[in-house]
Amino acid sequence: LAERSQNSAKPMVDEVSLSSPLVSNVDSIQGSLNCLMSWKEAMLMAQVVKLGPKCFDANLDLVLQLAAAYIEKRILEIFQARAANAPSIPIRNALLSLVHLYGLGIIEKDMGIYMSHGAMPATPVMQEQLRVLINEKCVEIGNGHGKGLLKLCEGFGIPEQFITAPIAHDWTKMKTASKL
């Protein structure tokens, strides 16, 4: 890592410099998931490079954040590639919705990093809009009162006996029963 860091320090630091946010509103987030995750990885790498070898002793948390950022980005890239090559359009669409939900969840988790470094506007409206977008994506995935989720469980080979919660089978009925 130290050798890679020394060889790539200049480009990484240049990538981290922002003259304007990577995303300006919530509508541009879904199309910018890879860009945002790459930026976060580059920003963390620049910090590790700046600290040098002592980073592993004094700032192990930073090294672990960098490792997590790399893994999250790779998962997104692999997931996107596999979803794009799905055998049918319905499966492709379901997997792409899951890809977006995964990416949006990561962005929401790290929103403080993005906002404090200027990668996205630091506004309560942006936070709320991202939460709304994530909820909309959940509704989209669970279309038909959860039938979409059951199809995904079936597609991933999750046995029926593991899906035992009453809410897993009929959300509308469960919601109505809870009001009684």
Coordinates of N, CA and C in Angstrom, one line a residue:
L1 N 0.8 -1.2 0.0 CA 0.0 0.0 0.0 C 0.9 1.2 0.0
A2 N 1.9 1.2 0.8 CA 2.8 2.4 0.9 C 3.4 2.7 -0.5
E3 N 3.9 1.6 -1.1 CA 4.5 1.8 -2.5 C 3.5 2.3 -3.5
R4 N 2.3 1.8 -3.5 CA 1.2 2.2 -4.3 C 0.8 3.7 -4.0
S5 N 0.8 4.0 -2.7 CA 0.5 5.3 -2.3 C 1.5 6.4 -2.8
Q6 N 2.8 6.0 -2.7 CA 3.8 7.0 -3.1 C 3.8 7.2 -4.6
N7 N 3.5 6.1 -5.4 CA 3.5 6.2 -6.8 C 2.2 7.0 -7.3
S8 N 1.2 6.9 -6.6 CA -0.1 7.5 -7.1 C -0.5 8.7 -6.2
A9 N 0.3 9.3 -5.4 CA -0.1 10.3 -4.5 C -0.5 11.6 -5.3
K10 N 0.2 12.0 -6.3 CA -0.2 13.2 -7.0 C -1.5 13.2 -7.7
P11 N -1.8 12.1 -8.5 CA -3.1 12.0 -9.1 C -4.2 11.9 -8.1
M12 N -4.0 11.2 -7.0 CA -5.1 11.0 -6.0 C -5.4 12.4 -5.4
V13 N -4.4 13.1 -5.0 CA -4.6 14.4 -4.4 C -5.4 15.4 -5.3
D14 N -5.0 15.4 -6.6 CA -5.7 16.2 -7.6 C -7.1 15.8 -7.7
E15 N -7.4 14.5 -7.7 CA -8.8 14.1 -7.8 C -9.7 14.6 -6.7
V16 N -9.1 14.7 -5.5 CA -9.8 15.1 -4.3 C -10.2 16.5 -4.3
S17 N -9.5 17.4 -5.0 CA -9.8 18.8 -5.0 C -11.1 19.0 -5.8
L18 N -12.0 19.7 -5.1 CA -13.3 20.0 -5.7 C -13.5 21.5 -5.9
S19 N -13.8 21.9 -7.1 CA -14.2 23.3 -7.4 C -15.7 23.5 -7.3
S20 N -16.4 22.4 -7.4 CA -17.9 22.4 -7.3 C -18.3 21.0 -6.8
P21 N -19.5 20.9 -6.2 CA -20.0 19.6 -5.8 C -20.1 18.6 -6.9
L22 N -19.8 17.3 -6.5 CA -20.0 16.2 -7.5 C -21.5 16.1 -7.8
V23 N -22.4 16.3 -6.9 CA -23.8 16.3 -7.1 C -24.4 17.6 -6.6
S24 N -25.3 18.1 -7.3 CA -25.9 19.4 -6.8 C -27.3 19.2 -6.3
N25 N -28.0 18.1 -6.6 CA -29.3 17.8 -6.1 C -29.5 16.3 -6.0
V26 N -30.6 15.9 -5.4 CA -30.8 14.5 -5.1 C -31.1 13.7 -6.5
D27 N -31.6 14.4 -7.5 CA -31.9 13.8 -8.7 C -30.6 13.3 -9.4
S28 N -29.5 13.9 -9.2 CA -28.2 13.5 -9.8 C -27.5 12.4 -9.0
I29 N -28.0 12.0 -7.9 CA -27.2 11.0 -7.0 C -27.2 9.7 -7.7
Q30 N -28.3 9.1 -8.1 CA -28.3 7.8 -8.7 C -27.4 7.6 -9.8
G31 N -27.2 8.6 -10.7 CA -26.3 8.5 -11.8 C -24.9 8.8 -11.4
S32 N -24.7 9.2 -10.2 CA -23.3 9.5 -9.7 C -22.8 8.6 -8.6
L33 N -23.4 7.5 -8.4 CA -23.0 6.6 -7.3 C -21.5 6.2 -7.5
N34 N -21.1 5.8 -8.7 CA -19.7 5.4 -8.8 C -18.8 6.5 -8.6
C35 N -19.1 7.7 -9.1 CA -18.3 8.9 -9.0 C -18.1 9.3 -7.5
L36 N -19.2 9.3 -6.8 CA -19.2 9.6 -5.4 C -18.3 8.6 -4.6
M37 N -18.5 7.3 -4.9 CA -17.7 6.3 -4.1 C -16.2 6.4 -4.5
S38 N -15.9 6.6 -5.8 CA -14.5 6.8 -6.2 C -13.9 8.0 -5.6
W39 N -14.7 9.1 -5.5 CA -14.2 10.3 -4.9 C -13.8 10.1 -3.4
K40 N -14.7 9.4 -2.7 CA -14.5 9.1 -1.3 C -13.2 8.3 -1.1
E41 N -13.1 7.2 -1.9 CA -11.9 6.4 -1.8 C -10.6 7.3 -2.1
A42 N -10.6 8.1 -3.1 CA -9.5 8.9 -3.5 C -9.2 9.9 -2.3
M43 N -10.2 10.5 -1.7 CA -10.0 11.4 -0.7 C -9.4 10.8 0.6
L44 N -9.8 9.6 0.9 CA -9.3 8.8 2.0 C -7.8 8.4 1.7
M45 N -7.6 8.0 0.4 CA -6.2 7.6 0.0 C -5.3 8.8 0.1
A46 N -5.7 10.0 -0.3 CA -4.9 11.2 -0.2 C -4.5 11.4 1.3
Q47 N -5.4 11.2 2.2 CA -5.2 11.4 3.6 C -4.1 10.4 4.1
V48 N -4.3 9.1 3.7 CA -3.3 8.1 4.1 C -1.9 8.4 3.5
V49 N -1.9 8.8 2.3 CA -0.6 9.2 1.6 C 0.1 10.3 2.4
K50 N -0.7 11.3 2.7 CA -0.2 12.5 3.4 C 0.4 12.1 4.8
L51 N -0.2 11.1 5.5 CA 0.3 10.7 6.8 C 1.5 9.8 6.6
G52 N 1.6 9.1 5.5 CA 2.7 8.2 5.2 C 2.6 6.9 6.1
P53 N 3.8 6.2 6.2 CA 3.8 4.9 6.9 C 3.3 5.0 8.4
K54 N 3.4 6.2 9.0 CA 3.0 6.3 10.4 C 1.4 6.2 10.5
C55 N 0.8 6.3 9.4 CA -0.7 6.2 9.4 C -1.2 4.8 10.0
F56 N -0.4 3.8 9.7 CA -0.8 2.4 10.2 C -0.7 2.4 11.7
D57 N 0.1 3.2 12.3 CA 0.2 3.2 13.8 C -0.7 4.2 14.4
A58 N -0.7 5.4 13.9 CA -1.4 6.5 14.6 C -2.9 6.6 14.1
N59 N -3.2 6.2 12.9 CA -4.5 6.4 12.3 C -5.1 5.2 11.6
L60 N -5.0 4.1 12.3 CA -5.5 2.8 11.8 C -7.0 3.0 11.4
D61 N -7.8 3.8 12.1 CA -9.2 4.0 11.7 C -9.3 4.5 10.3
L62 N -8.4 5.4 9.9 CA -8.4 6.0 8.5 C -8.1 4.9 7.5
V63 N -7.1 4.0 7.8 CA -6.8 2.9 6.9 C -8.0 2.0 6.8
L64 N -8.7 1.7 7.9 CA -9.9 0.8 7.8 C -11.0 1.5 7.0
Q65 N -11.2 2.8 7.1 CA -12.2 3.6 6.3 C -11.8 3.4 4.9
L66 N -10.6 3.6 4.5 CA -10.1 3.4 3.1 C -10.5 2.0 2.6
A67 N -10.2 1.0 3.4 CA -10.4 -0.4 3.0 C -11.9 -0.6 2.8
A68 N -12.8 0.0 3.7 CA -14.2 -0.2 3.5 C -14.7 0.6 2.3
A69 N -14.1 1.7 2.0 CA -14.5 2.5 0.9 C -14.2 1.7 -0.4
Y70 N -13.1 1.1 -0.5 CA -12.7 0.3 -1.6 C -13.6 -0.9 -1.8
I71 N -13.9 -1.6 -0.7 CA -14.8 -2.7 -0.8 C -16.2 -2.3 -1.2
E72 N -16.7 -1.3 -0.7 CA -18.1 -0.8 -1.0 C -18.1 -0.4 -2.5
K73 N -17.1 0.2 -3.0 CA -17.0 0.6 -4.4 C -17.0 -0.6 -5.3
R74 N -16.1 -1.6 -4.9 CA -16.0 -2.8 -5.7 C -17.3 -3.6 -5.7
I75 N -18.0 -3.7 -4.6 CA -19.2 -4.4 -4.5 C -20.2 -3.7 -5.5
L76 N -20.3 -2.4 -5.5 CA -21.2 -1.7 -6.4 C -20.8 -2.0 -7.8
E77 N -19.6 -1.9 -8.2 CA -19.2 -2.2 -9.6 C -19.5 -3.6 -10.0
I78 N -19.2 -4.6 -9.2 CA -19.5 -6.0 -9.5 C -21.0 -6.2 -9.6
F79 N -21.7 -5.7 -8.7 CA -23.2 -5.8 -8.6 C -23.8 -5.2 -9.9
Q80 N -23.3 -4.0 -10.3 CA -23.8 -3.3 -11.5 C -23.5 -4.2 -12.8
A81 N -22.3 -4.8 -12.8 CA -22.0 -5.6 -14.0 C -22.8 -6.9 -14.1
R82 N -23.0 -7.5 -12.9 CA -23.8 -8.7 -12.9 C -25.3 -8.4 -13.2
A83 N -25.8 -7.3 -12.7 CA -27.2 -6.9 -13.0 C -27.4 -6.6 -14.4
A84 N -26.4 -5.9 -15.0 CA -26.5 -5.6 -16.5 C -26.5 -6.8 -17.3
N85 N -25.9 -7.9 -16.9 CA -25.9 -9.1 -17.7 C -26.9 -10.1 -17.3
A86 N -27.9 -9.7 -16.5 CA -29.0 -10.6 -16.1 C -29.7 -11.2 -17.3
P87 N -30.2 -12.5 -17.2 CA -30.7 -13.2 -18.3 C -32.1 -12.6 -18.9
S88 N -32.8 -11.8 -18.1 CA -34.1 -11.3 -18.6 C -34.3 -9.9 -18.1
I89 N -35.1 -9.2 -18.7 CA -35.4 -7.8 -18.4 C -36.0 -7.6 -17.0
P90 N -37.0 -8.5 -16.6 CA -37.5 -8.3 -15.2 C -36.4 -8.5 -14.1
I91 N -35.6 -9.5 -14.4 CA -34.5 -9.8 -13.4 C -33.5 -8.7 -13.4
R92 N -33.2 -8.2 -14.6 CA -32.2 -7.1 -14.7 C -32.8 -5.8 -13.9
N93 N -34.0 -5.5 -14.2 CA -34.6 -4.4 -13.5 C -34.7 -4.5 -12.0
A94 N -35.0 -5.7 -11.5 CA -35.0 -5.9 -10.1 C -33.6 -5.8 -9.5
L95 N -32.7 -6.4 -10.1 CA -31.3 -6.3 -9.6 C -30.7 -4.9 -9.7
L96 N -31.1 -4.1 -10.8 CA -30.6 -2.7 -10.9 C -31.3 -1.9 -9.7
S97 N -32.5 -2.2 -9.4 CA -33.1 -1.5 -8.3 C -32.4 -1.8 -7.0
L98 N -32.0 -3.0 -6.8 CA -31.2 -3.4 -5.6 C -29.8 -2.7 -5.6
V99 N -29.2 -2.6 -6.8 CA -27.9 -1.9 -6.9 C -28.1 -0.5 -6.5
H100 N -29.1 0.2 -7.0 CA -29.3 1.6 -6.6 C -29.6 1.7 -5.1
L101 N -30.4 0.8 -4.6 CA -30.7 0.9 -3.1 C -29.4 0.7 -2.3
Y102 N -28.5 -0.2 -2.7 CA -27.3 -0.4 -2.0 C -26.4 0.8 -2.1
G103 N -26.3 1.4 -3.3 CA -25.5 2.6 -3.5 C -26.0 3.8 -2.7
L104 N -27.3 4.0 -2.7 CA -27.9 5.1 -2.0 C -27.8 4.9 -0.5
G105 N -27.8 3.7 0.0 CA -27.6 3.4 1.4 C -26.2 3.8 1.8
I106 N -25.2 3.5 1.0 CA -23.8 3.8 1.3 C -23.7 5.3 1.3
I107 N -24.2 6.0 0.3 CA -24.1 7.5 0.3 C -24.8 8.1 1.5
E108 N -25.9 7.6 1.9 CA -26.6 8.1 3.1 C -25.8 7.9 4.3
K109 N -25.2 6.7 4.4 CA -24.3 6.4 5.6 C -23.1 7.3 5.7
D110 N -22.6 7.7 4.6 CA -21.4 8.5 4.5 C -21.7 10.0 4.2
M111 N -22.9 10.4 4.3 CA -23.4 11.7 3.9 C -22.5 12.8 4.6
G112 N -22.2 12.6 5.8 CA -21.4 13.6 6.5 C -20.0 13.9 5.8
I113 N -19.4 12.8 5.3 CA -18.1 12.9 4.6 C -18.3 13.7 3.3
Y114 N -19.4 13.4 2.6 CA -19.6 14.1 1.3 C -19.9 15.5 1.5
M115 N -20.7 15.8 2.5 CA -21.2 17.2 2.7 C -20.0 18.0 3.3
S116 N -19.3 17.5 4.3 CA -18.2 18.3 4.9 C -17.1 18.6 4.0
H117 N -16.9 17.8 2.9 CA -15.8 18.0 2.0 C -16.3 18.6 0.7
G118 N -17.6 19.0 0.6 CA -18.1 19.7 -0.5 C -18.5 18.9 -1.7
A119 N -18.6 17.6 -1.6 CA -19.0 16.7 -2.7 C -20.5 16.8 -2.9
M120 N -21.2 17.2 -2.0 CA -22.7 17.4 -2.1 C -23.1 18.6 -1.2
P121 N -24.2 19.2 -1.5 CA -24.6 20.4 -0.7 C -24.9 19.9 0.7
A122 N -24.5 20.7 1.7 CA -24.8 20.4 3.1 C -26.0 21.1 3.5
T123 N -27.1 20.5 3.1 CA -28.4 21.1 3.5 C -29.4 20.0 4.0
P124 N -30.2 20.4 5.0 CA -31.2 19.4 5.5 C -32.1 18.9 4.4
V125 N -32.4 19.8 3.4 CA -33.3 19.4 2.3 C -32.6 18.2 1.5
M126 N -31.3 18.2 1.3 CA -30.6 17.2 0.6 C -30.8 15.8 1.4
Q127 N -30.6 15.9 2.7 CA -30.7 14.7 3.5 C -32.1 14.1 3.4
E128 N -33.1 15.0 3.5 CA -34.5 14.5 3.5 C -34.8 14.0 2.1
Q129 N -34.4 14.6 1.0 CA -34.7 14.1 -0.3 C -34.0 12.8 -0.6
L130 N -32.8 12.6 0.0 CA -32.1 11.3 -0.2 C -32.9 10.2 0.6
R131 N -33.4 10.5 1.8 CA -34.2 9.5 2.5 C -35.5 9.2 1.7
V132 N -36.1 10.2 1.1 CA -37.3 9.9 0.3 C -37.0 9.0 -0.9
L133 N -35.9 9.3 -1.5 CA -35.4 8.5 -2.7 C -35.2 7.1 -2.3
I134 N -34.6 6.8 -1.1 CA -34.3 5.5 -0.6 C -35.7 4.8 -0.4
N135 N -36.6 5.5 0.3 CA -37.9 4.9 0.5 C -38.7 4.6 -0.7
E136 N -38.6 5.4 -1.7 CA -39.2 5.2 -3.0 C -38.6 3.9 -3.7
K137 N -37.3 3.8 -3.6 CA -36.6 2.6 -4.1 C -37.1 1.3 -3.4
C138 N -37.3 1.4 -2.1 CA -37.8 0.3 -1.3 C -39.2 -0.1 -1.8
V139 N -40.0 0.9 -2.0 CA -41.4 0.6 -2.5 C -41.3 0.0 -3.9
E140 N -40.5 0.5 -4.7 CA -40.3 0.0 -6.1 C -39.9 -1.5 -6.0
I141 N -39.0 -1.8 -5.2 CA -38.5 -3.2 -5.1 C -39.6 -4.1 -4.5
G142 N -40.4 -3.6 -3.5 CA -41.4 -4.5 -2.9 C -42.7 -4.4 -3.6
N143 N -42.7 -4.0 -4.9 CA -44.0 -3.8 -5.6 C -45.0 -4.9 -5.4
G144 N -46.2 -4.6 -5.5 CA -47.3 -5.6 -5.3 C -47.4 -6.2 -3.9
H145 N -47.4 -5.3 -2.9 CA -47.5 -5.7 -1.5 C -46.5 -6.7 -1.1
G146 N -45.2 -6.5 -1.5 CA -44.1 -7.4 -1.1 C -43.9 -8.5 -2.0
K147 N -44.7 -8.7 -3.0 CA -44.5 -9.8 -3.9 C -43.1 -9.8 -4.6
G148 N -42.7 -8.5 -4.9 CA -41.4 -8.4 -5.5 C -40.3 -8.8 -4.6
L149 N -40.4 -8.6 -3.3 CA -39.4 -9.0 -2.3 C -39.4 -10.5 -2.2
L150 N -40.6 -11.1 -2.2 CA -40.7 -12.6 -2.2 C -40.0 -13.2 -3.4
K151 N -40.2 -12.6 -4.6 CA -39.6 -13.1 -5.8 C -38.1 -13.0 -5.7
L152 N -37.6 -11.9 -5.1 CA -36.1 -11.8 -4.9 C -35.6 -12.8 -4.0
C153 N -36.3 -13.1 -2.9 CA -35.9 -14.1 -1.9 C -35.9 -15.5 -2.7
E154 N -36.9 -15.7 -3.5 CA -36.9 -17.0 -4.2 C -35.7 -17.0 -5.2
G155 N -35.5 -15.9 -5.9 CA -34.4 -15.9 -6.8 C -33.0 -16.1 -6.2
F156 N -32.8 -15.6 -5.0 CA -31.6 -15.8 -4.2 C -31.5 -17.2 -3.5
G157 N -32.6 -18.0 -3.7 CA -32.6 -19.3 -3.1 C -32.8 -19.3 -1.6
I158 N -33.5 -18.3 -1.1 CA -33.8 -18.3 0.4 C -35.0 -19.3 0.6
P159 N -34.8 -20.3 1.4 CA -35.9 -21.3 1.6 C -37.1 -20.7 2.2
E160 N -38.2 -21.2 1.9 CA -39.5 -20.7 2.4 C -39.6 -20.7 3.9
Q161 N -39.0 -21.7 4.6 CA -39.0 -21.8 6.0 C -38.2 -20.6 6.7
F162 N -37.4 -20.0 6.0 CA -36.6 -18.8 6.5 C -37.5 -17.5 6.4
I163 N -38.5 -17.6 5.6 CA -39.4 -16.4 5.5 C -40.6 -16.6 6.3
T164 N -40.5 -16.6 7.6 CA -41.6 -16.9 8.4 C -42.4 -15.8 9.0
A165 N -41.9 -14.6 8.9 CA -42.6 -13.4 9.5 C -43.9 -13.2 8.7
P166 N -45.0 -13.0 9.5 CA -46.3 -12.8 8.8 C -46.2 -11.6 7.8
I167 N -45.4 -10.6 8.1 CA -45.3 -9.4 7.2 C -44.7 -9.8 5.9
A168 N -44.0 -10.9 5.8 CA -43.3 -11.3 4.6 C -44.3 -11.7 3.5
H169 N -45.5 -12.1 3.9 CA -46.4 -12.7 2.9 C -47.5 -11.7 2.5
D170 N -48.1 -11.0 3.4 CA -49.2 -10.1 3.1 C -49.1 -8.8 3.9
W171 N -48.4 -7.8 3.4 CA -48.2 -6.6 4.0 C -49.5 -5.8 4.3
T172 N -50.4 -5.8 3.4 CA -51.7 -5.1 3.6 C -52.5 -5.7 4.7
K173 N -52.6 -7.1 4.7 CA -53.3 -7.8 5.8 C -52.6 -7.5 7.1
M174 N -51.3 -7.5 7.2 CA -50.6 -7.3 8.4 C -50.8 -5.9 8.9
K175 N -50.8 -4.9 8.0 CA -51.0 -3.5 8.4 C -52.4 -3.3 8.9
T176 N -53.4 -3.9 8.3 CA -54.8 -3.8 8.7 C -55.0 -4.5 10.1
A177 N -54.4 -5.6 10.3 CA -54.5 -6.4 11.6 C -53.9 -5.6 12.7
S178 N -52.8 -4.8 12.5 CA -52.1 -4.1 13.5 C -53.0 -2.9 14.0
K179 N -53.9 -2.5 13.2 CA -54.8 -1.4 13.6 C -55.9 -1.8 14.5
L180 N -56.2 -3.1 14.5 CA -57.3 -3.6 15.3 C -57.1 -3.6 16.7

